PDB file of C-alpha atoms in Angstrom:
ATOM      1  CA  MET A 471     -24.473  21.178  10.869  1.00  0.00           C
ATOM      2  CA  ALA A 472     -20.982  20.569   9.801  1.00  0.00           C
ATOM      3  CA  LEU A 473     -20.347  19.695   6.011  1.00  0.00           C
ATOM      4  CA  LYS A 474     -18.323  16.578   5.228  1.00  0.00           C
ATOM      5  CA  PRO A 475     -15.553  17.235   2.669  1.00  0.00           C
ATOM      6  CA  GLU A 476     -16.190  15.130  -0.363  1.00  0.00           C
ATOM      7  CA  ILE A 477     -13.890  12.454  -0.945  1.00  0.00           C
ATOM      8  CA  TRP A 478     -13.410  11.661  -4.866  1.00  0.00           C
ATOM      9  CA  VAL A 479     -12.247   8.104  -5.789  1.00  0.00           C
ATOM     10  CA  VAL A 480     -10.628   7.850  -9.007  1.00  0.00           C
ATOM     11  CA  VAL A 481     -10.424   4.459 -10.764  1.00  0.00           C
ATOM     12  CA  TYR A 482      -7.227   4.044 -12.500  1.00  0.00           C
ATOM     13  CA  TYR A 483      -7.984   0.428 -13.633  1.00  0.00           C
ATOM     14  CA  ARG A 484     -10.905  -1.947 -13.532  1.00  0.00           C
ATOM     15  CA  GLY A 485     -10.466  -5.543 -14.907  1.00  0.00           C
ATOM     16  CA  PRO A 486     -10.916  -9.141 -14.026  1.00  0.00           C
ATOM     17  CA  GLY A 487      -9.688  -9.624 -10.678  1.00  0.00           C
ATOM     18  CA  ILE A 488      -8.649  -6.383  -9.602  1.00  0.00           C
ATOM     19  CA  VAL A 489      -9.717  -2.673  -9.230  1.00  0.00           C
ATOM     20  CA  VAL A 490      -7.151  -0.135  -8.568  1.00  0.00           C
ATOM     21  CA  THR A 491      -8.442   3.336  -7.328  1.00  0.00           C
ATOM     22  CA  SER A 492      -6.884   6.255  -5.869  1.00  0.00           C
ATOM     23  CA  HIS A 493      -7.425   4.999  -2.284  1.00  0.00           C
ATOM     24  CA  TYR A 494      -7.226   1.166  -2.384  1.00  0.00           C
ATOM     25  CA  ILE A 495      -6.702  -1.662  -4.530  1.00  0.00           C
ATOM     26  CA  GLU A 496      -9.092  -4.498  -4.457  1.00  0.00           C
ATOM     27  CA  ASN A 497      -8.410  -8.236  -5.523  1.00  0.00           C
ATOM     28  CA  GLY A 498      -9.467 -11.593  -4.432  1.00  0.00           C
ATOM     29  CA  GLU A 499      -7.601 -11.377  -1.228  1.00  0.00           C
ATOM     30  CA  GLY A 500      -9.509  -8.226  -0.075  1.00  0.00           C
ATOM     31  CA  ARG A 501      -9.219  -4.596  -0.132  1.00  0.00           C
ATOM     32  CA  HIS A 502      -5.713  -2.977   0.365  1.00  0.00           C
ATOM     33  CA  ARG A 503      -5.515   0.670   1.265  1.00  0.00           C
ATOM     34  CA  ILE A 504      -2.955   2.429  -0.739  1.00  0.00           C
ATOM     35  CA  ARG A 505      -1.236   4.301   2.085  1.00  0.00           C
ATOM     36  CA  ASP A 506      -0.918   1.000   4.038  1.00  0.00           C
ATOM     37  CA  LEU A 507       1.072  -0.676   1.309  1.00  0.00           C
ATOM     38  CA  ARG A 508       5.126  -0.706   1.302  1.00  0.00           C
ATOM     39  CA  ALA A 509       7.751  -1.936  -0.903  1.00  0.00           C
ATOM     40  CA  ILE A 510       5.616  -2.618  -4.026  1.00  0.00           C
ATOM     41  CA  ARG A 511       7.538  -4.782  -6.379  1.00  0.00           C
ATOM     42  CA  ARG A 512       7.502  -6.977  -9.425  1.00  0.00           C
ATOM     43  CA  ALA A 513       8.317 -10.757  -9.016  1.00  0.00           C
ATOM     44  CA  GLU A 514       8.661 -13.361 -11.748  1.00  0.00           C
ATOM     45  CA  ALA A 515       7.259 -16.633 -10.425  1.00  0.00           C
ATOM     46  CA  ALA A 516      10.343 -19.030 -10.106  1.00  0.00           C
ATOM     47  CA  ALA A 517       8.414 -22.295 -10.231  1.00  0.00           C
ATOM     48  CA  ARG A 518      10.402 -23.804 -13.089  1.00  0.00           C
ATOM     49  CA  TYR A 519      11.013 -27.155 -11.568  1.00  0.00           C
ATOM     50  CA  ALA A 520      10.661 -29.043 -14.896  1.00  0.00           C
ATOM     51  CA  HIS A 521      13.367 -26.681 -16.429  1.00  0.00           C
ATOM     52  CA  ALA A 522      15.899 -27.119 -13.517  1.00  0.00           C
ATOM     53  CA  LEU A 523      15.230 -30.751 -13.413  1.00  0.00           C
ATOM     54  CA  ALA A 524      16.076 -31.103 -17.155  1.00  0.00           C
ATOM     55  CA  LEU A 525      19.283 -29.054 -16.679  1.00  0.00           C
ATOM     56  CA  VAL A 526      20.432 -31.289 -13.847  1.00  0.00           C
ATOM     57  CA  LEU A 527      19.554 -34.565 -15.530  1.00  0.00           C
ATOM     58  CA  GLY A 528      21.118 -33.333 -18.805  1.00  0.00           C
ATOM     59  CA  THR A 529      24.239 -32.608 -16.892  1.00  0.00           C
ATOM     60  CA  VAL A 530      24.217 -36.141 -15.390  1.00  0.00           C
ATOM     61  CA  GLU A 531      23.596 -37.754 -18.632  1.00  0.00           C
ATOM     62  CA  ILE A 532      26.831 -35.986 -20.347  1.00  0.00           C
ATOM     63  CA  GLY A 533      28.794 -36.974 -17.216  1.00  0.00           C
ATOM     64  CA  LEU A 534      27.708 -40.608 -17.632  1.00  0.00           C
ATOM     65  CA  SER A 535      28.165 -40.947 -21.282  1.00  0.00           C
ATOM     66  CA  ALA A 536      31.586 -39.381 -20.803  1.00  0.00           C
ATOM     67  CA  GLY A 537      32.668 -41.657 -18.239  1.00  0.00           C
ATOM     68  CA  LEU A 538      31.285 -44.752 -20.134  1.00  0.00           C
ATOM     69  CA  ALA A 539      32.940 -43.666 -23.224  1.00  0.00           C
ATOM     70  CA  VAL A 540      36.503 -43.375 -21.735  1.00  0.00           C
ATOM     71  CA  ALA A 541      35.873 -46.721 -19.536  1.00  0.00           C
ATOM     72  CA  TYR A 542      34.828 -48.761 -22.798  1.00  0.00           C
ATOM     73  CA  GLY A 543      36.881 -46.601 -25.584  1.00  0.00           C
ATOM     74  CA  SER A 544      33.779 -46.408 -27.431  1.00  0.00           C
ATOM     75  CA  ALA A 545      33.101 -43.324 -29.752  1.00  0.00           C
ATOM     76  CA  LEU A 546      29.485 -44.463 -30.299  1.00  0.00           C
ATOM     77  CA  VAL A 547      28.680 -43.735 -26.641  1.00  0.00           C
ATOM     78  CA  VAL A 548      30.121 -40.203 -26.987  1.00  0.00           C
ATOM     79  CA  VAL A 549      27.903 -39.668 -30.166  1.00  0.00           C
ATOM     80  CA  VAL A 550      25.048 -40.964 -28.420  1.00  0.00           C
ATOM     81  CA  GLY A 551      25.562 -38.805 -25.430  1.00  0.00           C
ATOM     82  CA  LEU A 552      26.150 -35.632 -27.484  1.00  0.00           C
ATOM     83  CA  VAL A 553      23.114 -36.203 -29.624  1.00  0.00           C
ATOM     84  CA  ALA A 554      21.041 -36.541 -26.271  1.00  0.00           C
ATOM     85  CA  ALA A 555      22.629 -33.367 -24.764  1.00  0.00           C
ATOM     86  CA  ALA A 556      21.898 -31.382 -27.931  1.00  0.00           C
ATOM     87  CA  ALA A 557      18.285 -32.494 -27.908  1.00  0.00           C
ATOM     88  CA  THR A 558      17.773 -31.761 -24.041  1.00  0.00           C
ATOM     89  CA  ALA A 559      19.276 -28.428 -24.966  1.00  0.00           C
ATOM     90  CA  ALA A 560      16.939 -27.535 -27.798  1.00  0.00           C
ATOM     91  CA  ALA A 561      13.991 -28.870 -25.620  1.00  0.00           C
ATOM     92  CA  LEU A 562      15.028 -26.285 -22.865  1.00  0.00           C
ATOM     93  CA  VAL A 563      15.422 -23.373 -25.270  1.00  0.00           C
ATOM     94  CA  LEU A 564      12.044 -24.116 -27.120  1.00  0.00           C
ATOM     95  CA  GLY A 565      10.219 -24.591 -23.768  1.00  0.00           C
ATOM     96  CA  GLU A 566      11.650 -21.415 -22.647  1.00  0.00           C
ATOM     97  CA  ARG A 567      10.229 -19.379 -25.782  1.00  0.00           C
ATOM     98  CA  ARG A 568       6.761 -20.876 -25.596  1.00  0.00           C
ATOM     99  CA  SER A 569       6.078 -20.909 -22.022  1.00  0.00           C
ATOM    100  CA  SER A 570       4.787 -17.567 -20.641  1.00  0.00           C
ATOM    101  CA  ARG A 571       5.935 -16.824 -17.029  1.00  0.00           C
ATOM    102  CA  TRP A 572       3.666 -15.570 -14.385  1.00  0.00           C
ATOM    103  CA  ALA A 573       4.418 -11.791 -13.488  1.00  0.00           C
ATOM    104  CA  THR A 574       3.608 -10.977  -9.878  1.00  0.00           C
ATOM    105  CA  LEU A 575       2.898  -7.585  -8.114  1.00  0.00           C
ATOM    106  CA  GLU A 576       3.633  -8.009  -4.531  1.00  0.00           C
ATOM    107  CA  ALA A 577       3.613  -5.604  -1.622  1.00  0.00           C
ATOM    108  CA  THR A 578       3.993  -5.359   2.090  1.00  0.00           C
ATOM    109  CA  ASN A 579       0.757  -4.406   4.192  1.00  0.00           C
ATOM    110  CA  GLY A 580       1.751  -4.066   7.721  1.00  0.00           C
ATOM    111  CA  SER A 581       3.977  -7.075   8.481  1.00  0.00           C
ATOM    112  CA  ARG A 582       2.629  -9.456   5.780  1.00  0.00           C
ATOM    113  CA  ARG A 583       3.389  -9.876   2.284  1.00  0.00           C
ATOM    114  CA  VAL A 584       0.381  -9.673  -0.031  1.00  0.00           C
ATOM    115  CA  VAL A 585      -0.052 -10.560  -3.764  1.00  0.00           C
ATOM    116  CA  LEU A 586      -1.860  -7.722  -5.375  1.00  0.00           C
ATOM    117  CA  TYR A 587      -1.921  -8.866  -9.043  1.00  0.00           C
ATOM    118  CA  ARG A 588      -0.675 -11.981 -10.890  1.00  0.00           C
ATOM    119  CA  SER A 589      -0.887 -12.528 -14.846  1.00  0.00           C
ATOM    120  CA  ARG A 590       0.643 -14.348 -17.703  1.00  0.00           C
ATOM    121  CA  SER A 591      -0.270 -11.389 -19.948  1.00  0.00           C
ATOM    122  CA  SER A 592       2.613  -9.016 -20.066  1.00  0.00           C
ATOM    123  CA  ARG A 593       0.277  -6.316 -21.477  1.00  0.00           C
ATOM    124  CA  GLU A 594      -2.441  -6.866 -18.957  1.00  0.00           C
ATOM    125  CA  PHE A 595       0.296  -6.909 -16.107  1.00  0.00           C
ATOM    126  CA  GLN A 596       1.681  -3.701 -17.346  1.00  0.00           C
ATOM    127  CA  ARG A 597      -1.438  -1.884 -17.305  1.00  0.00           C
ATOM    128  CA  VAL A 598      -2.096  -2.965 -13.631  1.00  0.00           C
ATOM    129  CA  ARG A 599       1.271  -1.909 -12.660  1.00  0.00           C
ATOM    130  CA  ARG A 600       1.058   1.433 -14.139  1.00  0.00           C
ATOM    131  CA  ALA A 601      -2.289   2.049 -12.633  1.00  0.00           C
ATOM    132  CA  VAL A 602      -0.752   1.028  -9.196  1.00  0.00           C
ATOM    133  CA  ILE A 603       2.085   3.472  -9.852  1.00  0.00           C
ATOM    134  CA  ARG A 604      -0.383   6.376 -10.700  1.00  0.00           C
ATOM    135  CA  ALA A 605      -2.230   5.531  -7.400  1.00  0.00           C
ATOM    136  CA  VAL A 606       0.897   5.418  -5.156  1.00  0.00           C
ATOM    137  CA  GLU A 607       2.026   8.790  -6.757  1.00  0.00           C
ATOM    138  CA  ALA A 608      -1.507  10.220  -6.061  1.00  0.00           C
ATOM    139  CA  ASN A 609      -1.298   9.363  -2.323  1.00  0.00           C
ATOM    140  CA  ARG A 610       2.218  10.744  -1.712  1.00  0.00           C
ATOM    141  CA  ASP A 611       2.545  13.408   0.855  1.00  0.00           C
ATOM    142  CA  PRO A 612       2.880  16.711  -1.072  1.00  0.00           C
ATOM    143  CA  ARG A 613       5.385  17.905   1.408  1.00  0.00           C
ATOM    144  CA  PRO A 614       8.954  16.690   0.825  1.00  0.00           C
TER     145      PRO A 614
END
């Protein structure tokens, strides 16, 4: 009778929505073997359409108020345009500080891109990221 070698699975992280072990990462999409994952990277979610729209409309507003001020020779239009532009800038700065961004951990599995983990909590995201780094290092070929 041939003896099978024991395979130890080390759990690096177990949390809501993800389990990172020495052999695989399991999340809502399924189970991904560590050895099959390539190009593991962090990505910030760029879904900031309201932010970009506010910047564009603020720029248009300044252009329109400057054009109207020159056309009508009115200092009042310039003041109103500058106050509105300052309010838009203040709203953008405050919104940027208060809103938390989605941090995403992505990888390539074969020919497709997979999302391994996504979180708004920087602390939780860093824990998962470190666990994935440890799992990848444990699966490296010891030979150069």
